[in-house]
Tab-separated table of N, CA and C in Angstrom:
chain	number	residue	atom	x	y	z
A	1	UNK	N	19.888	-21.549	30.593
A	1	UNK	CA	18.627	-21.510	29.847
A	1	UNK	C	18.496	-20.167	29.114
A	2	UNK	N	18.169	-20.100	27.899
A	2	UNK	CA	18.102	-19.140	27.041
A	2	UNK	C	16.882	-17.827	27.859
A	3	UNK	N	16.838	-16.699	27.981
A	3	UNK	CA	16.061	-15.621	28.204
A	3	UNK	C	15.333	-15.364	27.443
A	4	UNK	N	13.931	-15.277	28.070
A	4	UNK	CA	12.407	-15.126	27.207
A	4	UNK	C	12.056	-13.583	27.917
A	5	UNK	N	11.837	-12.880	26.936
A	5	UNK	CA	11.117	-11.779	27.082
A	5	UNK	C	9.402	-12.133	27.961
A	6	UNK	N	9.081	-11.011	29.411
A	6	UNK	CA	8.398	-11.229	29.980
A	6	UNK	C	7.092	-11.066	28.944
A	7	UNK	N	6.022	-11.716	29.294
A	7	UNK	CA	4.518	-11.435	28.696
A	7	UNK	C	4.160	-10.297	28.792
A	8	UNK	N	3.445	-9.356	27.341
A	8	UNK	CA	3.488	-7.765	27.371
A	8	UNK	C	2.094	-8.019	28.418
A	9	UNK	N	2.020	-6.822	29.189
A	9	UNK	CA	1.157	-6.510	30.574
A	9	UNK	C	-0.435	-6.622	29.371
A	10	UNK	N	-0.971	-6.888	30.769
A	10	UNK	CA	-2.682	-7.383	30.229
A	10	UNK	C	-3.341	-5.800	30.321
A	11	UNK	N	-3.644	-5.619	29.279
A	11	UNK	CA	-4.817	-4.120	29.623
A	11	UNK	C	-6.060	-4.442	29.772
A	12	UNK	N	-6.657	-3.331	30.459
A	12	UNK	CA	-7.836	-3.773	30.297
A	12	UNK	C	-8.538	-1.871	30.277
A	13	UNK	N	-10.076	-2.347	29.893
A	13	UNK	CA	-10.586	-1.006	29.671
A	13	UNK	C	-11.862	-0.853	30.131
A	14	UNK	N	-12.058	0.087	30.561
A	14	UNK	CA	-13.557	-0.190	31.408
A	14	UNK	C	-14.597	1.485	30.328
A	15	UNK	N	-15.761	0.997	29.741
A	15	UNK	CA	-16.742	1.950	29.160
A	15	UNK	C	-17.831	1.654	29.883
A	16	UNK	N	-19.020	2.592	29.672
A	16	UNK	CA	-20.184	2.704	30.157
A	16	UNK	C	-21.183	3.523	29.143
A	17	UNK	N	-21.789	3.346	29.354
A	17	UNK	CA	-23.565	3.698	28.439
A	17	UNK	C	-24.570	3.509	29.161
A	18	UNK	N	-25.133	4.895	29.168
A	18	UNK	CA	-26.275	4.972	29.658
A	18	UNK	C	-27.859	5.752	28.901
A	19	UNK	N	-29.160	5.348	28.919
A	19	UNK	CA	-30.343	6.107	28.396
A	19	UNK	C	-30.321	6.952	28.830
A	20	UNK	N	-30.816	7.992	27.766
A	20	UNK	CA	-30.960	9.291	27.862
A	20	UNK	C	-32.316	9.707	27.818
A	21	UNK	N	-32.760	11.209	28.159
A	21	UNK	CA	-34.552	11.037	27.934
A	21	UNK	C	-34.669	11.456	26.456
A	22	UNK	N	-33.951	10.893	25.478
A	22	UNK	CA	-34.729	10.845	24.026
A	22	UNK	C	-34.104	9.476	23.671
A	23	UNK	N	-35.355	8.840	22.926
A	23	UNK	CA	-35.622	7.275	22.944
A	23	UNK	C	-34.453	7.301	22.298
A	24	UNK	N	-33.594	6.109	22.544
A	24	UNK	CA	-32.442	5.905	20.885
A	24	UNK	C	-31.674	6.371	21.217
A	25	UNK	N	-31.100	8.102	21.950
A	25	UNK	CA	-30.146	8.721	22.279
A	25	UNK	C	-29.133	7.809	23.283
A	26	UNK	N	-28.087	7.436	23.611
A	26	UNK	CA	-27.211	6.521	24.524
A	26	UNK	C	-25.775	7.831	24.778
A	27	UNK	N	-25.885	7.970	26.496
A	27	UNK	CA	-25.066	8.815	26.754
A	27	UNK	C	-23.546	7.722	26.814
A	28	UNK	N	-22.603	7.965	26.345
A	28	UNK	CA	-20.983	7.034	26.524
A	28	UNK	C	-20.318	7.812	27.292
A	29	UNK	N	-19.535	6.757	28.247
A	29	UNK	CA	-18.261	7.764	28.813
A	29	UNK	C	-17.245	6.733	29.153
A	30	UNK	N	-15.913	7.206	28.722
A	30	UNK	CA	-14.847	6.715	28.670
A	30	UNK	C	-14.085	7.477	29.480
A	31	UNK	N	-13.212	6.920	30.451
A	31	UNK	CA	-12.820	7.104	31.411
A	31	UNK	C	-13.445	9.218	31.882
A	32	UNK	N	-12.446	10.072	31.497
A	32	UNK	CA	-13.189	11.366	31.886
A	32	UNK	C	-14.080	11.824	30.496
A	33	UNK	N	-14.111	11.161	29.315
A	33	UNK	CA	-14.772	11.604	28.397
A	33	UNK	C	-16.505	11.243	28.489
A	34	UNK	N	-16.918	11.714	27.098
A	34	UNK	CA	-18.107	11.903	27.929
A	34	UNK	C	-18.983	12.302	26.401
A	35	UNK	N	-19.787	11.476	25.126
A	35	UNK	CA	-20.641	11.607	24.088
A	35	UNK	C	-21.647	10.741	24.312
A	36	UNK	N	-22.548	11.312	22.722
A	36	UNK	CA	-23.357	10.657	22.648
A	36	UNK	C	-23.741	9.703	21.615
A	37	UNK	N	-24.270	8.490	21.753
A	37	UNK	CA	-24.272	7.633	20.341
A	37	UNK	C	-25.875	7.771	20.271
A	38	UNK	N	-26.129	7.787	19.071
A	38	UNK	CA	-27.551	7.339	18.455
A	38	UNK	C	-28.121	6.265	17.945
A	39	UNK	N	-29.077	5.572	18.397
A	39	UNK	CA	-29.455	4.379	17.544
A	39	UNK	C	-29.445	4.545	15.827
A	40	UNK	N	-29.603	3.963	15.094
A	40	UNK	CA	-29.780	3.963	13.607
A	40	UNK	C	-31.749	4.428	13.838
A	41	UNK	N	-32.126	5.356	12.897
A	41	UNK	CA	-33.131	5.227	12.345
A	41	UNK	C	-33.649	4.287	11.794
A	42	UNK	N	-33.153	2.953	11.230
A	42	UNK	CA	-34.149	1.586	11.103
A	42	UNK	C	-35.046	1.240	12.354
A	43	UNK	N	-33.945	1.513	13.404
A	43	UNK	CA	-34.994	1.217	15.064
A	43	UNK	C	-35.879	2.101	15.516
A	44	UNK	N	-36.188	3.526	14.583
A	44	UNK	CA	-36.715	4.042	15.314
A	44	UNK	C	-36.068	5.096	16.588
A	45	UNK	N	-34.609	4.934	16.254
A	45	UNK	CA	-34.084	5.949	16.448
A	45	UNK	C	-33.786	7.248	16.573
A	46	UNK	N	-33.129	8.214	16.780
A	46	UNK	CA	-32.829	9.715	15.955
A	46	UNK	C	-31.401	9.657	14.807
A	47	UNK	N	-31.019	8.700	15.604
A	47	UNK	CA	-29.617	8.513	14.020
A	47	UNK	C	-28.676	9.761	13.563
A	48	UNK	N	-28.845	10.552	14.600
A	48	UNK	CA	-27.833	12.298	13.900
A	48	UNK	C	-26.732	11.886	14.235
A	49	UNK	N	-26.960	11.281	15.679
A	49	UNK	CA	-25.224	11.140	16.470
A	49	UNK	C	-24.321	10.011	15.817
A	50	UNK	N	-22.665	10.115	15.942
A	50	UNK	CA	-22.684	8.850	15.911
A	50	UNK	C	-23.740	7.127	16.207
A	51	UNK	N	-23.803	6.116	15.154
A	51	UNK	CA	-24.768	4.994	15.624
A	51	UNK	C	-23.245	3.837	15.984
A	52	UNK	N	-24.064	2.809	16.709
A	52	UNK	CA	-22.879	1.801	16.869
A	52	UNK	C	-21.904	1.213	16.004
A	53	UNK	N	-22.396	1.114	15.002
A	53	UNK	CA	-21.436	0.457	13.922
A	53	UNK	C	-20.704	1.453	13.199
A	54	UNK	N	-20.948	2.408	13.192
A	54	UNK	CA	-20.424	3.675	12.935
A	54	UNK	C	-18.576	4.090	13.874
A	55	UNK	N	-19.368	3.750	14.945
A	55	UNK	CA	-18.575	3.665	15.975
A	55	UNK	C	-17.253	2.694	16.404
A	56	UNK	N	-18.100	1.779	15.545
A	56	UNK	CA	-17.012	0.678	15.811
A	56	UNK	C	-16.181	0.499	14.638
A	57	UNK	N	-16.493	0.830	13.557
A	57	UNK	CA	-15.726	1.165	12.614
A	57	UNK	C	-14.663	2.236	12.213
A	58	UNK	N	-15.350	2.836	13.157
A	58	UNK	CA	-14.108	4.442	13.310
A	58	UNK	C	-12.991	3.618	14.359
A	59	UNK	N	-13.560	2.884	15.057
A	59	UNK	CA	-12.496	2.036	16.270
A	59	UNK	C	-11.238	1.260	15.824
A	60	UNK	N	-11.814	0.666	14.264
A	60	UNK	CA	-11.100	-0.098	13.442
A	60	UNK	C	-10.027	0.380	12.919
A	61	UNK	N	-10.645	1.419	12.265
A	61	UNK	CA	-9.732	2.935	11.497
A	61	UNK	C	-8.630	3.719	12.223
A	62	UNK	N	-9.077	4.217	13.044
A	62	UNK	CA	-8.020	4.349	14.416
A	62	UNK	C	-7.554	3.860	14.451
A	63	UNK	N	-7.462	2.157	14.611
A	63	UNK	CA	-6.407	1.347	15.554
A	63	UNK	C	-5.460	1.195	14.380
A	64	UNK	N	-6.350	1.427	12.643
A	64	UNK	CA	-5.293	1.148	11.866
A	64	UNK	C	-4.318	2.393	11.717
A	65	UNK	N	-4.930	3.260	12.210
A	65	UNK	CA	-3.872	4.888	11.791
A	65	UNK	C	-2.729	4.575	12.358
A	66	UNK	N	-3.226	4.231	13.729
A	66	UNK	CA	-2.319	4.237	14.883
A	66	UNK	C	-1.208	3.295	15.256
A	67	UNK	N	-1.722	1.716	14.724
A	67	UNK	CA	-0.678	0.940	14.634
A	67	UNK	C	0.183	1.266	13.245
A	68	UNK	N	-0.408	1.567	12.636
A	68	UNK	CA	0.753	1.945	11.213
A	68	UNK	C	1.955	2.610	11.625
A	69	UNK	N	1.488	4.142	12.506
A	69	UNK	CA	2.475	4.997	13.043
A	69	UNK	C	3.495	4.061	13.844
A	70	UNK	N	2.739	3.370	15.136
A	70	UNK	CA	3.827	3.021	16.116
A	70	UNK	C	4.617	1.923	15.007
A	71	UNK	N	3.902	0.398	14.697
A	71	UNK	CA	5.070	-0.252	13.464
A	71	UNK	C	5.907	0.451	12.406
A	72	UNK	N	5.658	1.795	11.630
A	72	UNK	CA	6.550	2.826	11.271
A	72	UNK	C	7.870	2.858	12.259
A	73	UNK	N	7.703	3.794	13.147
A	73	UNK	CA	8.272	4.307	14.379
A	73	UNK	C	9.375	3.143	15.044
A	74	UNK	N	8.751	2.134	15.178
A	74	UNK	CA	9.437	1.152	15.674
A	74	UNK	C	10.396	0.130	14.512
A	75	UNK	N	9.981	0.426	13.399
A	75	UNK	CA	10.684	-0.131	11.908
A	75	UNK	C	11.452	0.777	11.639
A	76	UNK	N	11.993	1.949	12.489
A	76	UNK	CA	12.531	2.461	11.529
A	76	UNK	C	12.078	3.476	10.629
A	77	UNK	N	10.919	3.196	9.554
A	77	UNK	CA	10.495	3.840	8.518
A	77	UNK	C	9.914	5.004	9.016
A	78	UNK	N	10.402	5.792	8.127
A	78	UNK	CA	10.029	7.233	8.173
A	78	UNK	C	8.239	7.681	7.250
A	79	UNK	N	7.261	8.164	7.758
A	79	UNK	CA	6.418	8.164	6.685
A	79	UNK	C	6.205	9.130	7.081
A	80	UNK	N	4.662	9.658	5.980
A	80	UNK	CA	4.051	11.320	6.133
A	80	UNK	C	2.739	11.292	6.894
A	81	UNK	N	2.134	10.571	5.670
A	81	UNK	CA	0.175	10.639	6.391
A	81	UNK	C	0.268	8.901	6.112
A	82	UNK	N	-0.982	8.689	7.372
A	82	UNK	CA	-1.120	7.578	7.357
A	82	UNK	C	-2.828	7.942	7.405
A	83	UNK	N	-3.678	7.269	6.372
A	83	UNK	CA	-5.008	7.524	6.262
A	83	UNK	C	-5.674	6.074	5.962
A	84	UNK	N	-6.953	5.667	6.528
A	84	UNK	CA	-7.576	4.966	6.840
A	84	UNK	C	-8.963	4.802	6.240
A	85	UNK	N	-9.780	4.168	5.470
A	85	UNK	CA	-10.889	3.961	5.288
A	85	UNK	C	-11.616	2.833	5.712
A	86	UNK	N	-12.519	2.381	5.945
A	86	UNK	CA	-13.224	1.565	6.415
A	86	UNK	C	-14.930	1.129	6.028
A	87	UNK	N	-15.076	0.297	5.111
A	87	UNK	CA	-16.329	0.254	4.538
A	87	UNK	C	-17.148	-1.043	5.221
A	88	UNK	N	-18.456	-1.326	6.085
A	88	UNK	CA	-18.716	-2.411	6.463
A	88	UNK	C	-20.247	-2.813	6.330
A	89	UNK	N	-20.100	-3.782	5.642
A	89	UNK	CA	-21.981	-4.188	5.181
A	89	UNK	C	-22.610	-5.265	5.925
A	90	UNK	N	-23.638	-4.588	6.731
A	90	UNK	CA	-24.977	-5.678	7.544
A	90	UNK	C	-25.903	-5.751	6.520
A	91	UNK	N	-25.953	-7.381	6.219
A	91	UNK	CA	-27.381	-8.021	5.453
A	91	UNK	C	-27.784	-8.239	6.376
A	92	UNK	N	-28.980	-7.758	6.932
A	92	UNK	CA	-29.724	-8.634	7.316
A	92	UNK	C	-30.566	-10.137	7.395
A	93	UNK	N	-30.786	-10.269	6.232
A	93	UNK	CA	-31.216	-11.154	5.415
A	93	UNK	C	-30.255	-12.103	5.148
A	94	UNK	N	-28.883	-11.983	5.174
A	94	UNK	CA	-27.669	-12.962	4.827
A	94	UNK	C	-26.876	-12.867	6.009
A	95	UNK	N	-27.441	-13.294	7.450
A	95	UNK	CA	-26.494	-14.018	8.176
A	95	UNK	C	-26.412	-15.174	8.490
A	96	UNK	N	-25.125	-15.262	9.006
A	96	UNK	CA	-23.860	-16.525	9.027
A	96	UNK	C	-24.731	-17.434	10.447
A	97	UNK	N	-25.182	-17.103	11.411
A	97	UNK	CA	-26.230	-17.843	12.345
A	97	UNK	C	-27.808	-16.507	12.351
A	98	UNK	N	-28.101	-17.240	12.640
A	98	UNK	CA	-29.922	-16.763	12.922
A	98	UNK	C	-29.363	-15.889	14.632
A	99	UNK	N	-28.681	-16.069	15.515
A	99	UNK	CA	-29.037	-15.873	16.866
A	99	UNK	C	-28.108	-14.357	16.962
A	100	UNK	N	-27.268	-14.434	16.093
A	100	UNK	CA	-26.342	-12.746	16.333
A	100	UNK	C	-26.382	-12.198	14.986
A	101	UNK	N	-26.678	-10.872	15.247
A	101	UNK	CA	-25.979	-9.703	13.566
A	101	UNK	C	-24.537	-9.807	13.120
A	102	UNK	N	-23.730	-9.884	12.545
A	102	UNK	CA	-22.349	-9.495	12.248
A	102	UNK	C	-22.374	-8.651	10.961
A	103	UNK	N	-20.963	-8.137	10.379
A	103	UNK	CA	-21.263	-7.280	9.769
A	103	UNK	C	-20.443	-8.781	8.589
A	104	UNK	N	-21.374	-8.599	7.240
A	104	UNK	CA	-21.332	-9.444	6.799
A	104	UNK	C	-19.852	-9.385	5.634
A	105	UNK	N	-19.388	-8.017	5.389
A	105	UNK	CA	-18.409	-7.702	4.704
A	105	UNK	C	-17.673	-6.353	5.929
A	106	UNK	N	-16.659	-6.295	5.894
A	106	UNK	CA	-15.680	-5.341	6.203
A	106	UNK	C	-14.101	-5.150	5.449
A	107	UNK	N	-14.069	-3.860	4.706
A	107	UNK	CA	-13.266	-3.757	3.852
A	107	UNK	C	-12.055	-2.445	4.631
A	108	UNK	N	-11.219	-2.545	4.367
A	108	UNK	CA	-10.304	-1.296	5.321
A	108	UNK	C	-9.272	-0.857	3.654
A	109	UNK	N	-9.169	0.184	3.763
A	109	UNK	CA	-8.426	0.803	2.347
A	109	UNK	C	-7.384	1.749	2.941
A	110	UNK	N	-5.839	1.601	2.912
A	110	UNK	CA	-5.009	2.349	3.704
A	110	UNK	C	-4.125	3.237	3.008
A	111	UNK	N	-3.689	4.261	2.997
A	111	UNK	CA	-3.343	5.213	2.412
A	111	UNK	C	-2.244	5.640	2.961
A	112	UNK	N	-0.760	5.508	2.441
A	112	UNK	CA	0.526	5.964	3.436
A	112	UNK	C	1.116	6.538	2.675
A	113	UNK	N	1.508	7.886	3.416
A	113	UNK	CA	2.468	8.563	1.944
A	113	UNK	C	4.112	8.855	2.894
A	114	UNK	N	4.604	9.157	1.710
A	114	UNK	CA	6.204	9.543	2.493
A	114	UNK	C	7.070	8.705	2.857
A	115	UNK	N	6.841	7.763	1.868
A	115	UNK	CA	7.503	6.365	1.561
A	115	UNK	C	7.003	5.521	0.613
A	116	UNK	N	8.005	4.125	0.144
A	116	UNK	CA	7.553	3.702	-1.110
A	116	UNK	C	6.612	2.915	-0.939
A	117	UNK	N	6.452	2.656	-2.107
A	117	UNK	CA	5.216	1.465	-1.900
A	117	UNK	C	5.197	0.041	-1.251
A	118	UNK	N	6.873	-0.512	-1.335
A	118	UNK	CA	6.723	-1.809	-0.845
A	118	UNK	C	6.843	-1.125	0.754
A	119	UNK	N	7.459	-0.270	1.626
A	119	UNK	CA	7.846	-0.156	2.527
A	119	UNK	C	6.183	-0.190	3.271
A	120	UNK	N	5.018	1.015	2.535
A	120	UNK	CA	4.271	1.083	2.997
A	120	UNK	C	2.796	-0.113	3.024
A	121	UNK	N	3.392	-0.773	2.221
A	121	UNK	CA	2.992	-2.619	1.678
A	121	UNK	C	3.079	-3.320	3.093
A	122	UNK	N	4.279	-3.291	3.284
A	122	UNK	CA	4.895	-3.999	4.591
A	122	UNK	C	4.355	-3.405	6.233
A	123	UNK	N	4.167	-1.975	6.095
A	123	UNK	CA	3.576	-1.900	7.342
A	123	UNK	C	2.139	-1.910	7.371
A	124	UNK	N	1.374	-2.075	6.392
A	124	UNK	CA	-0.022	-2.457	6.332
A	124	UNK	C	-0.138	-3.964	6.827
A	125	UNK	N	0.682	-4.845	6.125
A	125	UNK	CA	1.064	-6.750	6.380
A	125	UNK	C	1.088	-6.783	7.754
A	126	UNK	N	2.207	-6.055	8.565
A	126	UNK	CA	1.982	-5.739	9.978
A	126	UNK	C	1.219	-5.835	10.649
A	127	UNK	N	0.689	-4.605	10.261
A	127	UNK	CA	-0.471	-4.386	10.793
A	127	UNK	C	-1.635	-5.522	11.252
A	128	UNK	N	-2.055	-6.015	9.880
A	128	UNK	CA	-2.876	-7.140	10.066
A	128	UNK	C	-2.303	-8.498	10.995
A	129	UNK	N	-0.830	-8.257	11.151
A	129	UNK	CA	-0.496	-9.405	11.982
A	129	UNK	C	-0.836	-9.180	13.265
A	130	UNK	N	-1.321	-7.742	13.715
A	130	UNK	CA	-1.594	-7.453	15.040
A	130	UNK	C	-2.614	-7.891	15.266
């Protein structure tokens, strides 16, 4: 019988959030780390700190820096900077069900230098296959 590569191991990740004594303020901690997120000022917030969607969009951006590097790395391809943008729009007014928010557009703009264009074409395609 032909040999199948075992199933890559299951991760898992454990976060926490907790109130703080200023309304809106949310203390985070990830494993020994340890910030703070802010509600958005639409709620009545303070809004200085990172807000959630803020947050989760930097999450996006990251994962794209980062898988670019390792699919680089693992292709072979040699690159320089791998840079990330991330643009994401809540209508309120234009969602997809009445019962949850989503973000109604999310756009990601990737930037790879220190290689050509189709090479850096191809590890963006990647990417999205992840």
């Amino acid at each position: 019988p032909p040999m199948t590569a075992p199933p890559p191991p299951i991760r898992e990740y454990d976060v926490a959030a907790r109130t703080t004594d200023v309304f809106g303020r949310v203390l985070c901690n990830v494993r020994t780390h340890h910030f703070i997120v802010d509600g958005p000022v639409q709620n009545g917030c303070p809004g200085e700190e990172l807000t959630p969607p803020e947050l989760f969009l930097s999450s996006v951006a990251a994962c794209g820096v980062e898988l670019v590097q390792v699919i680089a790395r693992d292709s072979n391809v040699s690159i320089g900077m791998a840079h990330v943008t991330v643009h994401g729009v809540v209508d309120r007014s234009r969602q997809a069900r009445q019962d949850v928010t989503v973000f109604n557009s999310v756009s990601m703009d990737f930037t790879v230098t220190g290689t050509d264009g189709a090479s850096a074409a191809a590890l963006v395609e990647a990417f999205k296959r992840r």
